[in-house]
Coordinates of C-alpha atoms in Angstrom, one line a residue:
X23 CA 106.3 72.9 120.4
X24 CA 103.5 74.8 118.8
X25 CA 104.1 76.2 115.3
X26 CA 102.3 77.6 112.2
X27 CA 102.5 75.1 109.4
X28 CA 101.7 75.5 105.7
X29 CA 99.3 72.6 105.1
X30 CA 99.4 72.9 101.3
X31 CA 100.1 75.7 98.8
X32 CA 97.4 78.2 98.7
X33 CA 95.8 81.2 100.3
X34 CA 96.1 82.4 103.9
X35 CA 93.7 79.7 105.1
X36 CA 96.3 77.0 104.6
X37 CA 98.2 78.3 107.6
X38 CA 97.3 76.2 110.6
X39 CA 98.5 75.8 114.2
X40 CA 100.4 72.5 114.5
X41 CA 102.6 70.5 116.8
X42 CA 106.2 70.0 115.8
X43 CA 109.2 68.4 117.5
X44 CA 111.4 70.9 119.3
X45 CA 114.4 71.9 117.1
X46 CA 117.9 71.3 118.3
X47 CA 120.7 73.8 117.8
X48 CA 123.6 72.5 115.8
X49 CA 127.2 73.7 115.6
X50 CA 127.4 77.5 115.4
X51 CA 123.7 77.8 116.3
X52 CA 121.6 78.8 119.2
X53 CA 118.0 77.9 120.3
X54 CA 115.7 80.8 120.8
X55 CA 112.4 80.7 122.7
X56 CA 110.4 82.9 120.4
X57 CA 108.3 85.8 121.7
X58 CA 107.5 87.4 118.4
X59 CA 107.8 86.5 114.7
X60 CA 107.9 89.1 111.9
X61 CA 105.8 88.7 108.8
X62 CA 107.5 89.2 105.4
X63 CA 106.6 88.9 101.7
X64 CA 108.8 85.8 101.2
X65 CA 106.6 84.1 103.8
X66 CA 103.6 84.8 101.5
X67 CA 105.4 83.4 98.5
X68 CA 106.5 80.3 100.4
X69 CA 102.8 79.7 101.5
X70 CA 101.8 79.9 97.8
X71 CA 104.4 77.3 96.8
X72 CA 106.5 79.9 94.9
X73 CA 109.5 80.2 97.3
X74 CA 110.7 76.9 98.8
X75 CA 113.1 77.0 101.7
X76 CA 116.7 76.4 100.9
X77 CA 118.2 72.9 101.5
X78 CA 118.5 72.1 105.2
X79 CA 116.2 74.9 106.3
X80 CA 112.9 74.2 108.3
X81 CA 109.8 73.8 106.2
X82 CA 108.0 76.1 108.6
X83 CA 107.7 79.7 107.4
X84 CA 109.2 82.7 109.2
X85 CA 112.5 84.5 108.5
X86 CA 112.9 86.7 111.6
X87 CA 112.2 86.3 115.3
X88 CA 112.8 87.9 118.7
X89 CA 113.1 86.1 122.0
X90 CA 115.4 84.6 124.5
X91 CA 118.4 82.4 123.9
X92 CA 117.8 79.1 125.9
X93 CA 120.7 77.0 124.6
X94 CA 123.3 76.7 121.9
X95 CA 126.9 76.1 120.8
X96 CA 128.8 77.5 123.8
X97 CA 131.9 78.5 121.8
X98 CA 129.9 80.3 119.2
X99 CA 127.8 82.1 121.8
X100 CA 131.0 83.3 123.6
X101 CA 132.6 84.4 120.3
X102 CA 129.6 86.6 119.5
X103 CA 129.2 88.0 123.0
X104 CA 126.0 86.1 123.9
X105 CA 124.9 83.7 126.6
X106 CA 121.7 81.8 127.5
X107 CA 119.1 84.2 128.9
X108 CA 120.1 87.0 126.5
X109 CA 117.2 88.7 124.6
X110 CA 118.0 88.8 120.9
X111 CA 116.4 89.2 117.5
X112 CA 117.7 87.0 114.6
X113 CA 117.5 86.5 110.9
X114 CA 116.7 82.8 110.2
X115 CA 116.5 80.6 107.1
X116 CA 113.0 79.4 108.1
X117 CA 111.1 78.1 111.1
X118 CA 110.4 81.5 112.6
X119 CA 106.6 80.8 113.0
X120 CA 107.1 78.6 116.1
X121 CA 107.6 78.7 119.8
X122 CA 111.2 77.6 119.4
X123 CA 113.6 78.3 116.5
X124 CA 117.3 77.7 115.8
X125 CA 119.4 80.5 114.4
X126 CA 123.1 80.8 113.4
X127 CA 124.6 82.8 116.3
X128 CA 126.3 85.1 113.8
X129 CA 122.8 86.2 112.6
X130 CA 121.7 87.2 116.1
X131 CA 121.6 90.8 117.3
X132 CA 120.8 92.2 120.8
X133 CA 117.4 93.7 121.3
X134 CA 117.9 97.5 121.2
X135 CA 117.6 99.5 124.3
X136 CA 114.0 100.3 125.1
X137 CA 112.5 98.1 122.4
X138 CA 110.0 95.3 123.2
X139 CA 110.5 91.9 121.8
X140 CA 107.6 92.5 119.4
X141 CA 109.3 95.6 118.2
X142 CA 112.6 93.9 117.8
X143 CA 111.1 91.2 115.7
X144 CA 110.6 93.8 113.0
X145 CA 114.3 94.5 112.6
X146 CA 116.3 91.5 111.1
X147 CA 114.8 90.9 107.7
X148 CA 114.4 94.6 106.8
X149 CA 117.7 95.8 108.3
X150 CA 119.8 93.0 106.7
X151 CA 118.0 93.6 103.3
X152 CA 118.4 97.3 103.3
X153 CA 122.0 97.3 104.5
X154 CA 123.1 94.7 102.0
X155 CA 121.4 96.3 99.0
X156 CA 121.2 100.1 99.6
X157 CA 124.6 100.5 101.3
X158 CA 126.8 97.5 100.4
X159 CA 125.7 96.9 96.8
X160 CA 124.4 100.3 95.8
X161 CA 126.9 102.3 97.9
X162 CA 124.5 105.1 99.0
X163 CA 126.5 108.0 100.5
X164 CA 125.6 111.0 102.6
X165 CA 124.4 113.8 100.4
X166 CA 123.0 111.5 97.7
X167 CA 119.3 111.0 96.9
X168 CA 117.6 107.6 97.4
X169 CA 114.3 106.7 95.7
X170 CA 112.4 103.9 97.5
X171 CA 109.5 102.1 95.8
X172 CA 107.0 100.9 98.4
X173 CA 107.8 103.5 101.0
X174 CA 105.1 102.2 103.4
X175 CA 106.3 98.6 103.4
X176 CA 108.4 97.1 106.2
X177 CA 111.5 97.5 104.0
X178 CA 110.4 101.0 103.0
X179 CA 110.0 102.4 106.5
X180 CA 113.4 100.9 107.5
X181 CA 115.1 102.3 104.4
X182 CA 113.7 105.8 105.0
X183 CA 114.9 106.0 108.5
X184 CA 118.3 104.5 107.9
X185 CA 119.1 106.5 104.8
X186 CA 118.0 109.7 106.6
X187 CA 120.1 108.9 109.7
X188 CA 123.1 108.4 107.5
X189 CA 122.7 111.7 105.7
X190 CA 120.9 110.9 102.4
X191 CA 117.9 112.7 100.9
X192 CA 114.9 110.3 100.5
X193 CA 112.1 110.1 98.0
X194 CA 109.4 107.4 98.1
X195 CA 106.6 106.1 96.0
X196 CA 103.3 105.1 97.7
X197 CA 99.8 104.3 96.6
X198 CA 97.7 106.2 99.2
X199 CA 97.7 109.5 101.0
X200 CA 97.9 108.0 104.5
X201 CA 101.1 106.1 103.4
X202 CA 102.5 109.4 102.0
X203 CA 102.0 111.2 105.3
X204 CA 103.4 108.3 107.3
X205 CA 106.5 108.2 105.2
X206 CA 107.1 111.9 105.6
X207 CA 106.6 111.6 109.3
X208 CA 109.4 109.1 109.3
X209 CA 111.7 111.5 107.5
X210 CA 111.0 111.1 103.7
X211 CA 111.6 114.4 102.0
X212 CA 109.0 113.7 99.3
X213 CA 106.3 111.1 98.8
X214 CA 105.1 110.4 95.2
X215 CA 101.7 108.9 94.8
X216 CA 102.3 106.5 91.9
X217 CA 98.5 106.3 91.1
X218 CA 98.4 110.0 90.4
X219 CA 102.0 111.0 89.5
X220 CA 104.8 109.9 87.2
X221 CA 107.6 109.1 89.5
X222 CA 110.2 109.7 86.8
X223 CA 109.0 113.3 86.2
X224 CA 108.6 114.1 89.8
X225 CA 112.0 112.6 90.8
X226 CA 113.7 114.6 88.1
X227 CA 111.9 117.8 89.0
X228 CA 112.7 117.3 92.7
X229 CA 116.4 116.9 91.9
X230 CA 116.7 119.9 89.5
X231 CA 116.9 117.5 86.5
X232 CA 119.9 115.7 88.0
X233 CA 118.0 112.4 88.8
X234 CA 118.3 110.2 91.8
X235 CA 121.5 108.4 92.8
X236 CA 120.1 105.2 94.1
X237 CA 116.8 103.4 93.6
X238 CA 115.6 100.6 95.9
X239 CA 113.2 98.6 93.7
X240 CA 110.9 95.8 94.9
X241 CA 108.5 96.2 92.0
X242 CA 110.6 95.3 88.8
X243 CA 108.5 94.9 85.7
X244 CA 108.2 98.2 83.8
X245 CA 109.6 100.1 86.8
X246 CA 113.1 99.0 85.8
X247 CA 113.0 100.9 82.5
X248 CA 111.4 103.9 84.2
X249 CA 114.1 103.7 86.9
X250 CA 116.8 103.9 84.3
X251 CA 115.2 107.1 83.1
X252 CA 115.0 108.5 86.7
X253 CA 118.6 107.7 87.7
X254 CA 121.4 110.3 87.7
X255 CA 124.8 109.8 86.0
X256 CA 126.6 107.0 87.8
X257 CA 123.3 106.0 89.4
X258 CA 122.6 102.6 90.9
X259 CA 119.4 100.5 90.9
X260 CA 119.1 97.8 93.6
X261 CA 116.4 95.2 92.8
X262 CA 115.1 93.1 95.7
X263 CA 111.8 91.7 94.5
X264 CA 109.7 91.3 91.4
X265 CA 106.1 92.1 92.5
X266 CA 105.5 93.8 89.2
X267 CA 106.8 91.0 87.0
X268 CA 110.2 89.5 85.9
X269 CA 110.3 91.0 82.4
X270 CA 111.6 94.6 81.7
X271 CA 112.4 96.7 78.7
X272 CA 115.1 99.2 79.2
X273 CA 116.9 101.9 77.1
X274 CA 120.4 100.4 77.1
X275 CA 121.7 103.5 75.6
X276 CA 120.9 105.4 78.8
X277 CA 122.7 102.7 80.8
X278 CA 125.8 103.3 78.7
X279 CA 125.6 107.1 78.6
X280 CA 124.8 107.6 82.3
X281 CA 127.2 104.8 83.4
X282 CA 124.5 103.1 85.4
X283 CA 124.7 100.0 87.6
X284 CA 121.7 97.6 87.8
X285 CA 122.1 95.1 90.6
X286 CA 119.9 92.6 92.4
X287 CA 120.1 90.1 95.2
X288 CA 118.2 87.6 97.3
X289 CA 119.2 87.1 100.9
X290 CA 117.8 83.8 102.0
X291 CA 120.1 81.5 100.0
X292 CA 123.3 83.3 101.0
X293 CA 125.7 81.6 103.4
X294 CA 125.7 82.0 107.1
X295 CA 129.2 83.6 106.8
X296 CA 127.8 86.3 104.4
X297 CA 124.9 87.1 106.7
X298 CA 127.1 87.2 109.7
X299 CA 129.2 89.9 108.0
X300 CA 126.0 92.0 107.5
X301 CA 125.1 91.4 111.1
X302 CA 128.5 92.8 112.2
X303 CA 128.0 95.9 110.0
X304 CA 124.5 96.4 111.5
X305 CA 125.9 96.0 115.1
X306 CA 128.7 98.5 114.4
X307 CA 126.9 101.1 112.3
X308 CA 123.1 100.8 112.7
X309 CA 122.5 99.6 116.3
X310 CA 124.0 102.7 117.8
X311 CA 121.6 104.8 115.7
X312 CA 118.7 102.7 117.0
X313 CA 119.9 102.9 120.6
X314 CA 120.1 106.7 120.1
X315 CA 116.5 106.8 119.1
X316 CA 117.2 107.9 115.5
X317 CA 115.4 104.8 114.1
X318 CA 111.9 104.0 115.5
X319 CA 109.9 100.8 115.4
X320 CA 106.9 100.9 113.0
X321 CA 104.5 98.1 114.0
X322 CA 101.3 98.3 112.1
X323 CA 99.6 95.4 113.8
X324 CA 100.4 92.6 116.2
X325 CA 98.3 89.5 116.3
X326 CA 98.5 86.2 118.3
X327 CA 100.3 83.5 116.4
X328 CA 97.0 81.5 115.9
X329 CA 95.8 84.4 113.7
X330 CA 98.7 83.9 111.2
X331 CA 96.2 83.5 108.3
X332 CA 94.7 86.9 109.2
X333 CA 98.2 88.4 109.3
X334 CA 98.9 87.1 105.8
X335 CA 95.6 88.4 104.5
X336 CA 96.4 91.8 105.9
X337 CA 99.8 91.8 104.2
X338 CA 98.3 90.9 100.9
X339 CA 95.8 93.7 101.2
X340 CA 98.6 96.2 101.0
X341 CA 96.9 98.3 103.6
X342 CA 99.6 98.1 106.2
X343 CA 102.3 100.7 106.9
X344 CA 105.4 99.1 108.5
X345 CA 105.5 95.7 109.9
X346 CA 103.0 93.0 111.0
X347 CA 104.1 90.7 113.8
X348 CA 102.9 87.5 115.4
X349 CA 103.1 87.1 119.2
X350 CA 103.6 83.8 120.9

């Protein structure tokens, strides 16, 4: 099969088209003929040598795919309601930048009604991450206020739509006017330009001094301490990445007085059983919203797989709004 390989740690130019043996589905797995592969920040980190795949995973990058099931563990397929020929999208541990990819059947989801395979490839990584952190860990409820850092990212556009569909108020931080407008068009109640405004002051003013109930933070660094200031009593901060650095200084007194929860998680190392549980929640609670048209695909750009280096350079430019996808 054709695949995109990381030839050595480095910049986007180290991604090259290569030939690799066809993978074989093991117990509990299926083999997917990939039509589209989503691009995600962990792929960039892996390319740089900073995020190695977990033991047993493919060395090829790529954490989400959409395509057609061509083979697999028959019992597992039946147990999850799939069969060869079905169109699915899937969260994978690696190997997504390839014409063929194996996936645990429990991490597969049907392509939503009316969505193309390119559009469906934008769903797994973002939906699994947002559900696990915003709803499972941080417990966002209808009527509460969510602050999303990086509202124009793939994670951001998913979190905006999902939180709004489930009855929350949504604030976002962005770094440009076009991203602010895009986020508001997707349902964000307020977009804060972090280059021009103090998100703590704006968030507090927007909530009448109450503060926000949940923060989805992919920045870390000094955003953690500022997030503690922006949170309401009994607020929760869910950390999913450290783009702003791994060190933070916080007012622990505020954490005590406001009874705050600061939590974090990474998804890739978690077990197949854990991820299958998230997939069940998504199928039960989120896929009906997608099928009803309440969550829309946001594809910023699609490129042929041979242009993977260009796709990574685009992601690192931070110009994109939504997802970047490779087509095979």
